[in-house]
GROMACS .gro file of C-alpha atoms in nm:
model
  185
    1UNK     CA    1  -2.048  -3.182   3.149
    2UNK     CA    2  -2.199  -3.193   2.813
    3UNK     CA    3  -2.220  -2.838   2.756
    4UNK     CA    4  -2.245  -2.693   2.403
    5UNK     CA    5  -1.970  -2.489   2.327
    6UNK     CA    6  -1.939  -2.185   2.105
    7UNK     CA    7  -1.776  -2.212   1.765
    8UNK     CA    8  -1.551  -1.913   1.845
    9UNK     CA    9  -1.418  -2.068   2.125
   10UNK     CA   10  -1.335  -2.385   1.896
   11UNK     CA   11  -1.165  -2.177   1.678
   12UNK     CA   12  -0.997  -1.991   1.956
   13UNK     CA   13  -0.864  -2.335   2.075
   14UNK     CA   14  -0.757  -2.416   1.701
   15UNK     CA   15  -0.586  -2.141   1.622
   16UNK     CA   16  -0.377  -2.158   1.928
   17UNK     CA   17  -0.194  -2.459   1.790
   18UNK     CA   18  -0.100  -2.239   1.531
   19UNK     CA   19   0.111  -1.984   1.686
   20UNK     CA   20   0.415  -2.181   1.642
   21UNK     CA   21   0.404  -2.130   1.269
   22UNK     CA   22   0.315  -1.752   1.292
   23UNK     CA   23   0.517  -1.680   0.982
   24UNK     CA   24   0.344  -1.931   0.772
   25UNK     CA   25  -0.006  -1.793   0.889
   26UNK     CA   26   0.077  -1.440   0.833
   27UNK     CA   27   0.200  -1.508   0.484
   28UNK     CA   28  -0.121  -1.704   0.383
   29UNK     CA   29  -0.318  -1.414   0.548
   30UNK     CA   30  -0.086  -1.192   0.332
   31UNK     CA   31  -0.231  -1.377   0.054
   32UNK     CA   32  -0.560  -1.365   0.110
   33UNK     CA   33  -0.546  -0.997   0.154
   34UNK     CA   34  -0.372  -0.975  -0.148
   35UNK     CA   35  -0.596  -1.188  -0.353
   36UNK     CA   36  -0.932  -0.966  -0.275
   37UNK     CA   37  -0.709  -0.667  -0.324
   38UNK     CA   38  -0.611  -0.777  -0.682
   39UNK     CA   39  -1.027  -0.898  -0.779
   40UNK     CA   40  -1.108  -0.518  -0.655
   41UNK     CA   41  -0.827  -0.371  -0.912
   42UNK     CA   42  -0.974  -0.562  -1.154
   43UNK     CA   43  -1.338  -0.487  -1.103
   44UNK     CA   44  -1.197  -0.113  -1.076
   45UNK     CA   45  -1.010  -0.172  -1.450
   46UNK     CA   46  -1.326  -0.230  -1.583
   47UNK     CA   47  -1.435   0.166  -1.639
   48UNK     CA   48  -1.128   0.248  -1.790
   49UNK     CA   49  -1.119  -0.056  -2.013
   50UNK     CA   50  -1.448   0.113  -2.151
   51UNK     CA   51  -1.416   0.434  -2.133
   52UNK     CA   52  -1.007   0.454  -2.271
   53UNK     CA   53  -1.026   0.174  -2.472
   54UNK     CA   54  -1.353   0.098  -2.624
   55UNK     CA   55  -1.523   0.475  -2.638
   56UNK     CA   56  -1.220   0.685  -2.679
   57UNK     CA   57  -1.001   0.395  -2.856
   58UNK     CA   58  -0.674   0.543  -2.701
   59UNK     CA   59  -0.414   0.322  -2.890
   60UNK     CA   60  -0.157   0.400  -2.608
   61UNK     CA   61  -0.414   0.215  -2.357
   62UNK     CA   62  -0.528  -0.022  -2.588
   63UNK     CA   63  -0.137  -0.150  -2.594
   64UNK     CA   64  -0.109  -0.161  -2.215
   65UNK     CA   65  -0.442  -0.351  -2.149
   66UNK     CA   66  -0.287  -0.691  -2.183
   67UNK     CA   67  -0.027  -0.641  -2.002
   68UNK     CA   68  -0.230  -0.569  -1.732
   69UNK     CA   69  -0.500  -0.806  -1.741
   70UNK     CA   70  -0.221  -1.057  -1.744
   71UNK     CA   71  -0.031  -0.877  -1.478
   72UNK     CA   72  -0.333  -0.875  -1.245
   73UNK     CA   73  -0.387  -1.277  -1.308
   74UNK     CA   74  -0.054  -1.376  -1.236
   75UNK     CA   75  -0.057  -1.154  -0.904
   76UNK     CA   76  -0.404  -1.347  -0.887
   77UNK     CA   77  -0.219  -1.669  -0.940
   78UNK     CA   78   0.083  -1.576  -0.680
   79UNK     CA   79  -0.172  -1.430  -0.434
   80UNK     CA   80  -0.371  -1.772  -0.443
   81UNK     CA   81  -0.069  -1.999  -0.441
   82UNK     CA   82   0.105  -1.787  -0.161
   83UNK     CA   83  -0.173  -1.859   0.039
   84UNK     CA   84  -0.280  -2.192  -0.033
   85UNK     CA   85   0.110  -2.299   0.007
   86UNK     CA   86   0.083  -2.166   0.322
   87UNK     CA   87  -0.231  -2.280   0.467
   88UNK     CA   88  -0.157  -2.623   0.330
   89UNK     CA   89   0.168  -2.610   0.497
   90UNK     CA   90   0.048  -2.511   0.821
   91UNK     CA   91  -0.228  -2.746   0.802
   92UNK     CA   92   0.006  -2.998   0.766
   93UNK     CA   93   0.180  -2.873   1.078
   94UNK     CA   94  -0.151  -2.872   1.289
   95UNK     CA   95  -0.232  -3.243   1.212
   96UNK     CA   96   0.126  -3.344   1.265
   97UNK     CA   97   0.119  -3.228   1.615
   98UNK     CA   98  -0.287  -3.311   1.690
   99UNK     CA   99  -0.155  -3.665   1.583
  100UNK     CA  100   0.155  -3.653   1.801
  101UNK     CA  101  -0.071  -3.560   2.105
  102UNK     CA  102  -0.317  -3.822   2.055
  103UNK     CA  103  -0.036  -4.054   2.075
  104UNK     CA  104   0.091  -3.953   2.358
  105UNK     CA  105  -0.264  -3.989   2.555
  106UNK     CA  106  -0.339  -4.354   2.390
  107UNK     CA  107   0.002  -4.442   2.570
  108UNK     CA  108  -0.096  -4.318   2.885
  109UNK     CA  109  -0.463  -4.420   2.851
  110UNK     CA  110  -0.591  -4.742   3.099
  111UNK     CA  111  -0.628  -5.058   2.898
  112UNK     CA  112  -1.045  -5.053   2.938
  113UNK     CA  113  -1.031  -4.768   2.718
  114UNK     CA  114  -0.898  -5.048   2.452
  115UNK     CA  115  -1.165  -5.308   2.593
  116UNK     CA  116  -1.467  -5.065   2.482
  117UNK     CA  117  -1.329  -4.913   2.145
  118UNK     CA  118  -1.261  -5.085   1.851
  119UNK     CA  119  -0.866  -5.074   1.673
  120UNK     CA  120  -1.054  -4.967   1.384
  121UNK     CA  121  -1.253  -4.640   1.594
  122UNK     CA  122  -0.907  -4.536   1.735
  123UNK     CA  123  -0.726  -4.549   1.408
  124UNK     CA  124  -1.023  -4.303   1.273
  125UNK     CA  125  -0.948  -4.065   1.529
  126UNK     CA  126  -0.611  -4.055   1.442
  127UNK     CA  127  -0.641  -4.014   1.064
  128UNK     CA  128  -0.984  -3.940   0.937
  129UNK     CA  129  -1.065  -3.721   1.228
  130UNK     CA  130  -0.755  -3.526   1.335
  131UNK     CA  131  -0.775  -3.476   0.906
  132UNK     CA  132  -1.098  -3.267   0.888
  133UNK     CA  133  -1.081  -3.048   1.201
  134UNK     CA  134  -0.740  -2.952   1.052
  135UNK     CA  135  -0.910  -2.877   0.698
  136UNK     CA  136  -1.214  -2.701   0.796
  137UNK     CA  137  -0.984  -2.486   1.065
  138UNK     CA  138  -0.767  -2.366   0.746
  139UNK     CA  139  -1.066  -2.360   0.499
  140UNK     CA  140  -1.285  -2.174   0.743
  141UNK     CA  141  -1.002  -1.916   0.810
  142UNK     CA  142  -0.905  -1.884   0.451
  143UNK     CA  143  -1.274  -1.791   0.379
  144UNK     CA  144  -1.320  -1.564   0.648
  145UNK     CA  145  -0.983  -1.357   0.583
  146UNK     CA  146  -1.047  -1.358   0.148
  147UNK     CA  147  -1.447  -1.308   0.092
  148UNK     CA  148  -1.397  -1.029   0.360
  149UNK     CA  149  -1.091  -0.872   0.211
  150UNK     CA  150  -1.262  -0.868  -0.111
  151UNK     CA  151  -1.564  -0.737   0.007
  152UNK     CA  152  -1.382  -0.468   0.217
  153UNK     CA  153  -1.223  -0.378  -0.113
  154UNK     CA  154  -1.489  -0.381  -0.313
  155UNK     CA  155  -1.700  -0.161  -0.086
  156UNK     CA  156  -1.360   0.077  -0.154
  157UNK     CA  157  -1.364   0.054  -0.510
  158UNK     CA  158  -1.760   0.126  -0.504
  159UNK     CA  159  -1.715   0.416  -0.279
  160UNK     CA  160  -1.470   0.570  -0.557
  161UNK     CA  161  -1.694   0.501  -0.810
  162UNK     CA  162  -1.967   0.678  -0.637
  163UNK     CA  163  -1.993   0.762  -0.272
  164UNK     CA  164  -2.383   0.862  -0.343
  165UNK     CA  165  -2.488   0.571  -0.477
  166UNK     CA  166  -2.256   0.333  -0.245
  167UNK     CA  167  -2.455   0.472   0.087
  168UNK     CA  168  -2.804   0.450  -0.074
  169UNK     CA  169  -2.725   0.065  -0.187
  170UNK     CA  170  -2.562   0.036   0.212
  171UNK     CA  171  -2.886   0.170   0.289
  172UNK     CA  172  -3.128  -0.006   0.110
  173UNK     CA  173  -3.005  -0.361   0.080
  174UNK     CA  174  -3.056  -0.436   0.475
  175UNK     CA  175  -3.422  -0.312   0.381
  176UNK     CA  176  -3.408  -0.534   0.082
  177UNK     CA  177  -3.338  -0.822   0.265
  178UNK     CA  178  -3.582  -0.790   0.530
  179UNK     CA  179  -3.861  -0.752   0.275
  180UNK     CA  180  -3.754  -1.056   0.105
  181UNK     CA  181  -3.723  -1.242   0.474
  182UNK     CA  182  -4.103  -1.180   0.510
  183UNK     CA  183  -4.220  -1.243   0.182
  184UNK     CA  184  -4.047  -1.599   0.157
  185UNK     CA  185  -4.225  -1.672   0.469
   0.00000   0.00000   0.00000
């Protein structure tokens, strides 16, 4: 009975206690999307910051730099908020109802179970414990949805940059890695 069970099957089980609050979790998702989409446009500002404003000195796109750089934070800003609102929300949610259905066993539970644990071990499964799985769900699924969103992106804004030199990095940095694999060893 004391099998060891696969983390996507924990996370399976998680996230099923989350389809109640599907709007929530698509707006944080929304978010998170957003967020790696808006770090790409600004890594993709870069050339033209350079090339417009500092080598050319266009005075028209001189004037409309800060404007952008400070319209690209505050969609940062919004992008981050929407989703940590969201995910802090629906965590919220998630340990509301883990905590209502570990109340509902204790009452049913036989009173040896209260002979053999501790007041003080029961009360930590109802706060502490209930507490993290609900953080590292959302933190786990946050991280997932925005470091691959961003690197999705950024792979797009490379490829635009140069397609050539995008496939011979895609090529070479699996090699890369290997070689340093074996050397640390």
């Amino acid at each position: 009975m004391n099998e060891k069970i696969d983390s996507y099957q924990v996370y399976k089980r998680l996230l099923g206690y989350v389809k109640p609050y599907k709007l929530a979790f698509i707006l944080a998702m929304a978010g998170n999307l957003l967020y790696g989409l808006v770090d790409a446009a600004f890594i993709k500002l870069i050339q033209p910051l350079l090339d417009d404003g500092f080598v050319a000195k266009d005075q028209t796109f001189i004037r409309w730099v800060p404007f952008v750089i400070i319209g690209i934070f505050i969609g940062r800003g919004l992008a981050s908020f929407l989703s940590r609102y969201c995910m802090g929300w629906l965590g919220r949610r998630v340990v509301m109802d883990f905590r209502q259905l570990m109340f509902n066993q204790l009452l049913i539970l036989p009173t040896t179970y209260y002979d053999k644990h501790t007041s003080g071990e029961i009360l930590a499964k109802i706060t502490y414990n209930v507490e993290q799985v609900a953080n590292a769900c959302s933190d786990a699924v946050t991280d997932i949805v925005r470091e691959s969103a961003s690197a999705i992106f950024l792979v797009v804004v490379m490829l635009s940059v140069s397609w050539r030199l995008t496939l011979m990095f895609m090529f070479l940095a699996p090699l890369m890695s290997l070689i340093m694999t074996v050397v640390s060893r």
